[in-house]
Short mmCIF file of C-alpha atoms in Angstrom, two decimals:
data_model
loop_
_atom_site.label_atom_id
_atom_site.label_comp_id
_atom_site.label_asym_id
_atom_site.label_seq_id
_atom_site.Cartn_x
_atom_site.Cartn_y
_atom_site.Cartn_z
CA UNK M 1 17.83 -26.98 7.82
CA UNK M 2 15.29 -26.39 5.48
CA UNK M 3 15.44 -25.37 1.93
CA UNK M 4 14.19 -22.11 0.94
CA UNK M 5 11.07 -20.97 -0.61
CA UNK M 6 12.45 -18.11 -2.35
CA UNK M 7 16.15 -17.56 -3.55
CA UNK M 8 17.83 -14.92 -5.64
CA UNK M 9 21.32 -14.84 -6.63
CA UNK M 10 22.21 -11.24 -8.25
CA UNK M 11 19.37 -11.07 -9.50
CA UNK M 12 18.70 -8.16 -12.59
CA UNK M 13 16.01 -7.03 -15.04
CA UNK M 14 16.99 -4.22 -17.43
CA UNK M 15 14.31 -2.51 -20.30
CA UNK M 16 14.41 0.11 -23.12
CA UNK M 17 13.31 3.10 -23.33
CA UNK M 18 13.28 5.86 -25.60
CA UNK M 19 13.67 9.50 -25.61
CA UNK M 20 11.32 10.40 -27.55
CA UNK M 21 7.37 8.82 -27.75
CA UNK M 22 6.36 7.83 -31.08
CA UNK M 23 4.41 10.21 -32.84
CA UNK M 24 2.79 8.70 -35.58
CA UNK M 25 1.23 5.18 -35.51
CA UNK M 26 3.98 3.84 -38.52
CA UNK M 27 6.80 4.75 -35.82
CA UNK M 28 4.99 3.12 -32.76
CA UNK M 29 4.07 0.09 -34.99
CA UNK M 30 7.81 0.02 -36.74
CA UNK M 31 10.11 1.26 -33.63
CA UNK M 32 11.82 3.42 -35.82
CA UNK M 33 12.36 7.84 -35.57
CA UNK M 34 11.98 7.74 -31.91
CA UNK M 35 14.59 8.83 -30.68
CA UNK M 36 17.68 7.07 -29.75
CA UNK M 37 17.09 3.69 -27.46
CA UNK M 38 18.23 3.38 -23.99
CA UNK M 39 19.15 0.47 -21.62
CA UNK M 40 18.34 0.66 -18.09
CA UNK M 41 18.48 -1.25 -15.29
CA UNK M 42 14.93 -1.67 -13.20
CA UNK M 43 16.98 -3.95 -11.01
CA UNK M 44 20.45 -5.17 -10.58
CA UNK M 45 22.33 -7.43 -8.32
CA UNK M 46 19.70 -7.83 -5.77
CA UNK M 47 19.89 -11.05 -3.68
CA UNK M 48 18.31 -12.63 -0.51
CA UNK M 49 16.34 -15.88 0.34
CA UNK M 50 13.20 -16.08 2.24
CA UNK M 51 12.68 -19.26 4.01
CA UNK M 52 9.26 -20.98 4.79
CA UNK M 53 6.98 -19.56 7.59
CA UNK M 54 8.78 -15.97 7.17
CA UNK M 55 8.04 -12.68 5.85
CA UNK M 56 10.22 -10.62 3.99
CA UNK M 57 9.40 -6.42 3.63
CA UNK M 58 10.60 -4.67 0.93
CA UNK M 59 10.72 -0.74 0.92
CA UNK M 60 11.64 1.88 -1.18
CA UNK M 61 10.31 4.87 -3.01
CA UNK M 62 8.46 4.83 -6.28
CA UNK M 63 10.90 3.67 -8.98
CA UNK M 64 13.14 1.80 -6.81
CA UNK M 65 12.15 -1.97 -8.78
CA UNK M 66 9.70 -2.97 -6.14
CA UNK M 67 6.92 -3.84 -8.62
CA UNK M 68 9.73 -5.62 -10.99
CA UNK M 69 10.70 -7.31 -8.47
CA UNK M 70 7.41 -8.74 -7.36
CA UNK M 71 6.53 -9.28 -11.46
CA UNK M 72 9.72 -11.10 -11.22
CA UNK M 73 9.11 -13.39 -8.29
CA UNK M 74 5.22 -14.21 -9.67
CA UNK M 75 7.12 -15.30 -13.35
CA UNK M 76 5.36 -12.24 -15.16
CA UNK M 77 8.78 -12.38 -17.05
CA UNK M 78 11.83 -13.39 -16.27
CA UNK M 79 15.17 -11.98 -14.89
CA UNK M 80 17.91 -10.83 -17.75
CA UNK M 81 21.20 -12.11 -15.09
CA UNK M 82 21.16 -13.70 -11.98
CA UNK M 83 19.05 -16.59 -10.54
CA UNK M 84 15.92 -16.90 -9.43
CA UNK M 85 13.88 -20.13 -7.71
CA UNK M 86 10.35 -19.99 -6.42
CA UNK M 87 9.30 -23.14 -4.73
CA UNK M 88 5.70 -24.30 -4.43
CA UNK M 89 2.22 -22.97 -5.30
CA UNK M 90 2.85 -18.52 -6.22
CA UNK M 91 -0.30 -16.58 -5.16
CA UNK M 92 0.47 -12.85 -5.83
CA UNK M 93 -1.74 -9.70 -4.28
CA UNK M 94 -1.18 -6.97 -6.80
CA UNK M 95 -3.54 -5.79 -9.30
CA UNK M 96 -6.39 -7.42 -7.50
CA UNK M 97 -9.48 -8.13 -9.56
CA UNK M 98 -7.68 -6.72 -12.60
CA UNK M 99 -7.49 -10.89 -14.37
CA UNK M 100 -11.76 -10.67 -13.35
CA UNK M 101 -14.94 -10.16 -15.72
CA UNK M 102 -17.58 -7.87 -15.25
CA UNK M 103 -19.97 -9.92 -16.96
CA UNK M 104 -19.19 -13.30 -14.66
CA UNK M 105 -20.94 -13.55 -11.21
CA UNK M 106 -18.79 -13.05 -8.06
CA UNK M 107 -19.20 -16.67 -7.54
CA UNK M 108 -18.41 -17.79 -11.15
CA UNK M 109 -15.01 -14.90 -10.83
CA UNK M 110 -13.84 -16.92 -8.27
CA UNK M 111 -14.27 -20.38 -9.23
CA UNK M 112 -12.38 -19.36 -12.03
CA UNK M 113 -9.57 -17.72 -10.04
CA UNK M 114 -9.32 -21.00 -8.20
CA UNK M 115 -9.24 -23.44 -11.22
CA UNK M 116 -6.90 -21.33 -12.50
CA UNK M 117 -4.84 -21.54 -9.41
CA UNK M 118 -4.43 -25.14 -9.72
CA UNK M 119 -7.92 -26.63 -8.25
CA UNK M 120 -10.53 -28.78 -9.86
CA UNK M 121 -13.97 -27.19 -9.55
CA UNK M 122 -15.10 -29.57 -6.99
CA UNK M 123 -12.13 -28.31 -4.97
CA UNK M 124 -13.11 -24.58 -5.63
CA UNK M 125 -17.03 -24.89 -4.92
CA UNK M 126 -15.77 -26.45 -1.71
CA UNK M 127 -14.16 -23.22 -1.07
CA UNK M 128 -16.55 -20.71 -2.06
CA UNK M 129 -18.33 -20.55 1.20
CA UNK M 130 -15.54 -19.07 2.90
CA UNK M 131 -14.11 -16.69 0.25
CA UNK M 132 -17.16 -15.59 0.00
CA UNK M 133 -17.70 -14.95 4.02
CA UNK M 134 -14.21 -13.80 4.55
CA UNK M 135 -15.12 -10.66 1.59
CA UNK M 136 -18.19 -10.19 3.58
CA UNK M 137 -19.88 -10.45 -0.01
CA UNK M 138 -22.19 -13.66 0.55
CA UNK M 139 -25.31 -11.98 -0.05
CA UNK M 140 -23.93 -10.14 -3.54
CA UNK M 141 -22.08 -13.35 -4.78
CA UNK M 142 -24.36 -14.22 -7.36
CA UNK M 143 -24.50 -10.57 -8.52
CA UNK M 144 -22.28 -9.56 -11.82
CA UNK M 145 -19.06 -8.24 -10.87
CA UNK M 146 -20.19 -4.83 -13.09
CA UNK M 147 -22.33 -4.35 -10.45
CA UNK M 148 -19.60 -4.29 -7.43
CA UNK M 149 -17.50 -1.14 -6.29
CA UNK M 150 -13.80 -1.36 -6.61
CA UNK M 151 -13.42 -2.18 -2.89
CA UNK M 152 -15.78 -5.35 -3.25
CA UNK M 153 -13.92 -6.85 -5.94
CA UNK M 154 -11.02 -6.14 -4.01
CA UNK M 155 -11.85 -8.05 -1.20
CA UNK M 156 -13.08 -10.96 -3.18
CA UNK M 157 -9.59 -10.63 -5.16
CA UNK M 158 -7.87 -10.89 -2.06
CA UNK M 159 -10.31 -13.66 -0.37
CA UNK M 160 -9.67 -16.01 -3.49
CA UNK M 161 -5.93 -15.66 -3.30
CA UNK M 162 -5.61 -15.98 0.65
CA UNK M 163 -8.33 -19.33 0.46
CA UNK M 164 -6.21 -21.34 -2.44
CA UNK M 165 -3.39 -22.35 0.06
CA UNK M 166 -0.63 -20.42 -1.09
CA UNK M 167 3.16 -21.72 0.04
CA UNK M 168 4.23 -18.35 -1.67
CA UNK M 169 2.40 -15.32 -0.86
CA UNK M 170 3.54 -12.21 -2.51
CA UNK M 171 1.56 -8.83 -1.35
CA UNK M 172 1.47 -5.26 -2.36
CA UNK M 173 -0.24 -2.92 -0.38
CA UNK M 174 -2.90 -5.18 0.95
CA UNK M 175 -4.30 -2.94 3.44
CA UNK M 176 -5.56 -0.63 0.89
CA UNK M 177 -8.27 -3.48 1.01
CA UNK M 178 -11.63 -2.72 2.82
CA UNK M 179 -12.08 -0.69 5.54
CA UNK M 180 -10.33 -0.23 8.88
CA UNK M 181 -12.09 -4.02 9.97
CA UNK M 182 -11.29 -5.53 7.42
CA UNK M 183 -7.69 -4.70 7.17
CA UNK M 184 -7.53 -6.17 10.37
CA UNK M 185 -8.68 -9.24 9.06
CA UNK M 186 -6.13 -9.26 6.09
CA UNK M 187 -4.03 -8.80 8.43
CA UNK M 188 -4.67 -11.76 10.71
CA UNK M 189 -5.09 -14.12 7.59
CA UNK M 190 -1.58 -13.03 6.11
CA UNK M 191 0.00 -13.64 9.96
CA UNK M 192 -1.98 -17.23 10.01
CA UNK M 193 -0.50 -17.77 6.59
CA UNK M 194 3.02 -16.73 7.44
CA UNK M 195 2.76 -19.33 10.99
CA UNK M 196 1.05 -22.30 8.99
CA UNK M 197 4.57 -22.22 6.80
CA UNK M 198 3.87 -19.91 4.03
CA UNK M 199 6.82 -17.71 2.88
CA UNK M 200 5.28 -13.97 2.61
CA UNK M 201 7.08 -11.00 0.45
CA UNK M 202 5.65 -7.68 1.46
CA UNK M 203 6.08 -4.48 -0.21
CA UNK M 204 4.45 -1.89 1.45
CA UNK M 205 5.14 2.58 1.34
CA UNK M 206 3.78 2.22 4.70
CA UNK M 207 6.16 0.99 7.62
CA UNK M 208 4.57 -0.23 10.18
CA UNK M 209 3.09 -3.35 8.70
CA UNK M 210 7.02 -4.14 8.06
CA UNK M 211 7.90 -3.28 11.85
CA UNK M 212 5.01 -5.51 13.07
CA UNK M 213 4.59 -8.36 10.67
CA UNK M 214 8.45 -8.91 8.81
CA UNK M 215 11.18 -11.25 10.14
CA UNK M 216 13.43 -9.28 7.78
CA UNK M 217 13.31 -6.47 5.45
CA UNK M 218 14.92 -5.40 2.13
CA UNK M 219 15.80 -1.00 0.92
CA UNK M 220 16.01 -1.14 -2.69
CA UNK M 221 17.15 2.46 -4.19
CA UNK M 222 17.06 2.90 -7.96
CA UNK M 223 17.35 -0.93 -8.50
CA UNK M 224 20.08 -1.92 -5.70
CA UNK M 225 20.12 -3.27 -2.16
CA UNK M 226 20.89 -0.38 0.31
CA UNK M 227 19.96 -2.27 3.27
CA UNK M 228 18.95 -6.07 4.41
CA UNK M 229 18.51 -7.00 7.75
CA UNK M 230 16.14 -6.25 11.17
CA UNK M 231 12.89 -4.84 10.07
CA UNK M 232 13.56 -2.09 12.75
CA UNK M 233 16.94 -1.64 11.73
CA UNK M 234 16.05 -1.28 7.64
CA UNK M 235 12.80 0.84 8.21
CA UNK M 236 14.38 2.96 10.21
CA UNK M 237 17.28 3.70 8.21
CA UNK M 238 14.88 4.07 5.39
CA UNK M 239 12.88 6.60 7.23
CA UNK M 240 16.36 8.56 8.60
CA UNK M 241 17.04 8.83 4.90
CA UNK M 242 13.53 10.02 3.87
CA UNK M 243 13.53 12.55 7.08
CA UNK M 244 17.46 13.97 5.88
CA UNK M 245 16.34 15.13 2.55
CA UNK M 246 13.27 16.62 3.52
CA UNK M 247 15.20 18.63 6.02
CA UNK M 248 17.82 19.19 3.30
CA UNK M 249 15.35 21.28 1.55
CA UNK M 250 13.26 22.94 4.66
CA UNK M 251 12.91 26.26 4.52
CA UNK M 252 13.22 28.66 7.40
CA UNK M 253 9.78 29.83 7.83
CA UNK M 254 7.99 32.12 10.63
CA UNK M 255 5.31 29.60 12.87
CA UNK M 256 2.07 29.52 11.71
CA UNK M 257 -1.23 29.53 13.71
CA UNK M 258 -3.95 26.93 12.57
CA UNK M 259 -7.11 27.26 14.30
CA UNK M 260 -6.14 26.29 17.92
CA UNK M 261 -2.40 25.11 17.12
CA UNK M 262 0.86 26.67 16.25
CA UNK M 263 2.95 25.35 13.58
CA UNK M 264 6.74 25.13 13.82
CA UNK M 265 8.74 23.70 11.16
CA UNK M 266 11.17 20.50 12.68
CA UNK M 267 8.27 20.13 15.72
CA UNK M 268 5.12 19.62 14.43
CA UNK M 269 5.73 20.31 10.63
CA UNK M 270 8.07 19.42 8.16
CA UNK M 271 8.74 19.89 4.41
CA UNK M 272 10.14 22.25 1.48
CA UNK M 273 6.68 23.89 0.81
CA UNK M 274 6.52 23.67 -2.83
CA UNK M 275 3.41 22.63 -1.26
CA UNK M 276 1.59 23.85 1.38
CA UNK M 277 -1.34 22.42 3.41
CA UNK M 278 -3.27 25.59 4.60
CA UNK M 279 -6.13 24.06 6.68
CA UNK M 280 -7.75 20.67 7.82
CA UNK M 281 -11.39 20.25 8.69
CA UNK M 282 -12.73 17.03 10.23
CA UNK M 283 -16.45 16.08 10.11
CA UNK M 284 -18.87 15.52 11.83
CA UNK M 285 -17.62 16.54 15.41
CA UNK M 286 -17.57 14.62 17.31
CA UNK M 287 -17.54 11.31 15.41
CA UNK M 288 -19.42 8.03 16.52
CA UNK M 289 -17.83 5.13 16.91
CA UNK M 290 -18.52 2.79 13.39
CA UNK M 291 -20.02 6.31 11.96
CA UNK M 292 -18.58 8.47 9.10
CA UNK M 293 -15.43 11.15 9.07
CA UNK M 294 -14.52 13.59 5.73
CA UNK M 295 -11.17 15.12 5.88
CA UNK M 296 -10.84 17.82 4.19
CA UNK M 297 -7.48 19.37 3.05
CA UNK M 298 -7.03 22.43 1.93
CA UNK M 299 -3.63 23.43 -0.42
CA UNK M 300 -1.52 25.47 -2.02
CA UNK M 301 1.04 25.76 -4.21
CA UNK M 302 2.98 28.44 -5.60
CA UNK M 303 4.19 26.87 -8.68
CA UNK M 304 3.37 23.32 -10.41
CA UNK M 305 3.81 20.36 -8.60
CA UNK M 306 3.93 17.04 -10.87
CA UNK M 307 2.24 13.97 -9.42
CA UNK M 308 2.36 14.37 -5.58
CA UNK M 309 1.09 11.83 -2.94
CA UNK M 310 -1.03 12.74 -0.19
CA UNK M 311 -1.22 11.28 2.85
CA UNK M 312 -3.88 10.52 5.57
CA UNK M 313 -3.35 8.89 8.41
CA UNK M 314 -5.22 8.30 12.04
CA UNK M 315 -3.48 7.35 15.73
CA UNK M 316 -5.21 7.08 18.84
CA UNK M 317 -3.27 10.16 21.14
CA UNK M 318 -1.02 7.12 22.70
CA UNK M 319 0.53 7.08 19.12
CA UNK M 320 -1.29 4.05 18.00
CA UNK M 321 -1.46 4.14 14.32
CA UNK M 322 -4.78 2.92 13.12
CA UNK M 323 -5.06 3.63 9.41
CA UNK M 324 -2.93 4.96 7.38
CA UNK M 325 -3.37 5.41 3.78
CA UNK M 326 -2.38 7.61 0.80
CA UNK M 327 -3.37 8.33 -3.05
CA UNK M 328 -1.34 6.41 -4.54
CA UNK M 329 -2.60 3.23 -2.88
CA UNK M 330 -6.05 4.50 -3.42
CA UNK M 331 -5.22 4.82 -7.14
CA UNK M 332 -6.15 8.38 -7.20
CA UNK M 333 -4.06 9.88 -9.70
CA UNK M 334 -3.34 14.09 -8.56
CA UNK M 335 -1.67 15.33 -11.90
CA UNK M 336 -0.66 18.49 -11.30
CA UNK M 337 -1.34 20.96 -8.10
CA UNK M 338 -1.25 24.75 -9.08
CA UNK M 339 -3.05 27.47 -7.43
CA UNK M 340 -5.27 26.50 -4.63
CA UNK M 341 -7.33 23.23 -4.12
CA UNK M 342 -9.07 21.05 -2.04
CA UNK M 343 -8.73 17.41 -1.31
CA UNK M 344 -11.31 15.04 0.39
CA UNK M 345 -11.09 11.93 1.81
CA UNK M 346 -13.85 10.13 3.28
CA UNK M 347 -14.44 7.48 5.52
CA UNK M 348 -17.54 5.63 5.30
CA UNK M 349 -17.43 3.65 8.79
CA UNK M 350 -14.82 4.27 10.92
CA UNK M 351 -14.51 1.88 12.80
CA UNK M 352 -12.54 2.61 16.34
CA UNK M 353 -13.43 2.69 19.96
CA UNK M 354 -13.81 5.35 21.88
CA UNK M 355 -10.97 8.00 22.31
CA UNK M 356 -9.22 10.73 21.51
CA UNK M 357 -7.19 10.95 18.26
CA UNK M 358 -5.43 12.90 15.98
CA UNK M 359 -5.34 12.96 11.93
CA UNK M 360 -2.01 13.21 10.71
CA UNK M 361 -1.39 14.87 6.82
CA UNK M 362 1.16 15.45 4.00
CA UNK M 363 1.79 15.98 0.88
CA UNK M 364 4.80 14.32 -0.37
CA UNK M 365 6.58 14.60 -4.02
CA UNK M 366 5.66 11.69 -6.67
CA UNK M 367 8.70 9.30 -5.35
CA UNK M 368 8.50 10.10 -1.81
CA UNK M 369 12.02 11.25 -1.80
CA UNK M 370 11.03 13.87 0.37
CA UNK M 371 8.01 15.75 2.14
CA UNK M 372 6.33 18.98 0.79
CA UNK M 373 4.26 19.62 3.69
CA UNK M 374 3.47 16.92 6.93
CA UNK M 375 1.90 18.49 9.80
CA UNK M 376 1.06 15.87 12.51
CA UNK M 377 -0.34 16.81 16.26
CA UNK M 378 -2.49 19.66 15.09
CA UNK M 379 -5.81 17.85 13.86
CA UNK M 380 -7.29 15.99 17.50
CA UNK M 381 -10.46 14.46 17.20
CA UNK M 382 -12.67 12.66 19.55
CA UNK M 383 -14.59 9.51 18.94
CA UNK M 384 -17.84 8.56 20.94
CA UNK M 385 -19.05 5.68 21.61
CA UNK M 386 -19.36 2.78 24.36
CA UNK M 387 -16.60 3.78 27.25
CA UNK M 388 -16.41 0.07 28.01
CA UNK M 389 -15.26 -0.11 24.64
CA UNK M 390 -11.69 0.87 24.26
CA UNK M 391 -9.68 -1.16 22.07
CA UNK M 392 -8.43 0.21 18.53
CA UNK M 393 -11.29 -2.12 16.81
CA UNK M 394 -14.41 -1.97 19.06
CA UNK M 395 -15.60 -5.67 18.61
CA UNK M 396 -18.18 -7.08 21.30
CA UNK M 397 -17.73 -10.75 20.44
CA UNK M 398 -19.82 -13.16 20.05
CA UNK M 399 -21.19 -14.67 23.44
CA UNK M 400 -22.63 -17.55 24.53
CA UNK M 401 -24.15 -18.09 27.86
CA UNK M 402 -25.61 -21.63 29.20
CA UNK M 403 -27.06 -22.04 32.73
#
């Protein structure tokens, strides 16, 4: 039997934190007339082992020690009880781009990010053909990285880390990365790395990439192991538990009629309503296949609402989900909602075949401890384009013919 990649024993991180923030710069400097200090624990006796060629899922809301624990496993600190051993070469997928510089080519960006990685630059040059195809970026590489959007140095970010033969991968959120084709391809490359022996750790809001790509999965709640086990089994606990307490604090409401459809709360809708999503709009209508969609959701709320997540997502009508996204993984801060609003999220090139669809929406609080508003089976769309085409990712191939 093997020996694991990845093994912690009751494993814990605690910090401090204070009551009050400093309020001049002698206390912030000195620590001292802030407020008394507190101790608490970000995680605490969490243990598992992930062996090699498996993929571990970790879930939870926002606070649970997901991040620490990932921080923890890449040696960005180190555990204050417990044990923890990572074996072999650590590649992690959070923050990505955040170690590059603007004033550095993409090409010179990730030579670096290889020779810091453990290659010689021989080694890296040797690579750069294919980081540089896989982030579609080959024409831009010798561009300065000031010049990129966000979601290019993303994808070289993500190209460097998946090209430098990691036996550790550690990944959160990747398929906020690129566009609906390009996720795919993360996707494949993190499944290729998982089967060539790679051990994978996956923390993701979003559960079906833990359904489809885990061999196990991990609940952490305010620090602690709820669940370990079956990805099916652990998601779906985790989403029974989500579901209870948002129809813990459902109101009874009359059904409301939205433009064709009629909403009823526990069939089509659910959520306390401290938020409310009044109307969705989808153009163009219809939408071409690899052409652009803007969603546009319309709010309310009747008193403040502190740091909510929205949430898009899009499933052919079979129930196929295709994307699914939300602003916290597109590092779109909201603040506060008060009043009334409106919230757009574009698609550039939406890439899917030809079909009919449906966008799914909510608004959940800033932990996603429960929904505000989620209204899905109201919004169909249609997409046009070749009917010979009708997979998920239209894709004709590249053929070859000899006579």
């Amino acid at each position: 039997m093997s020996t694991p990649r990845i093994v912690a024993e009751s494993l814990g991180k605690w910090y401090v934190r204070r009551r009050e923030p400093a309020r001049t710069w002698r206390q912030l400097l000195t620590g001292r007339g802030r407020g008394r200090a507190e101790r608490f624990w970000a995680l605490r006796e969490v243990s598992f082992t992930v062996e090699a060629g498996s993929m571990l899922g970790v879930v939870g809301p926002n606070g649970a020690g997901k991040s620490t624990l990932l921080r923890l496993l890449a040696e960005i600190g180190r555990p204050d009880e417990g044990r923890l051993e990572v074996r072999g070469r650590c590649r992690g997928l959070f923050d990505l781009g955040g170690a590059f510089l603007g004033d550095l080519t993409g090409r010179e960006n990730a030579i670096l990010a290889a020779v810091t990685a453990g290659f010689t630059r021989p080694e890296a040059r040797a690579r750069l053909d294919a980081i540089a195809d896989f982030a579609e970026l080959a024409d831009v590489i010798d561009a300065p990285l000031r010049t990129y959007s966000t979601g290019m140095t993303m994808r070289l970010a993500f190209a460097v880390a998946v090209h430098t033969e990691p036996e550790v991968l550690l990944v959160d959120e990747f398929l906020a990365v690129g566009d609906l084709a390009f996720q795919a391809k993360c996707t494949d490359r993190i499944r290729a790395l998982r089967d060539g022996g790679a051990s994978v750790v996956l923390v993701s809001h979003g559960l079906e990439p833990v359904r489809d790509l885990c061999d196990r999965a991990l609940w952490i709640r305010q620090g602690r192991v709820v669940a370990e086990g079956a990805p099916n089994v652990v998601a779906g606990a985790y989403e029974a538990a989500m579901r209870a307490e948002t129809e813990r604090r459902m109101p009874v409401t009359p059904d409301r009629v939205v433009g064709a459809q009629v909403l009823r709360m526990g069939e089509n809708r659910f959520g306390s309503l401290e938020a409310e999503i009044l109307e969705v709009s989808l153009t163009p209508a219809p939408v071409r296949s690899g052409g652009p969609l803007t969603v546009a959701i319309h709010w309310r709320a009747r008193a403040p609402v502190n740091r909510p997540i929205v949430a898009v997502s899009i499933r052919r009508d079979d129930g196929t989900i295709c994307i699914e996204t939300n602003s916290e993984v597109a590092g779109v801060p909201l603040g506060v909602l008060v009043g009334h609003g409106v919230l757009t999220v574009g698609f550039d090139q939406l890439n899917l075949g030809a079909g009919n669809y449906y966008v799914d929406v909510g608004i959940y609080e800033e932990h996603w401890g429960h929904g505000l508003d989620y209204h899905w089976n109201v919004y169909p769309f249609r997409v046009e384009g070749p009917s010979a085409l009708r997979g998920v990712i239209p894709n004709s191939g590249r053929w070859t013919a000899e006579w």
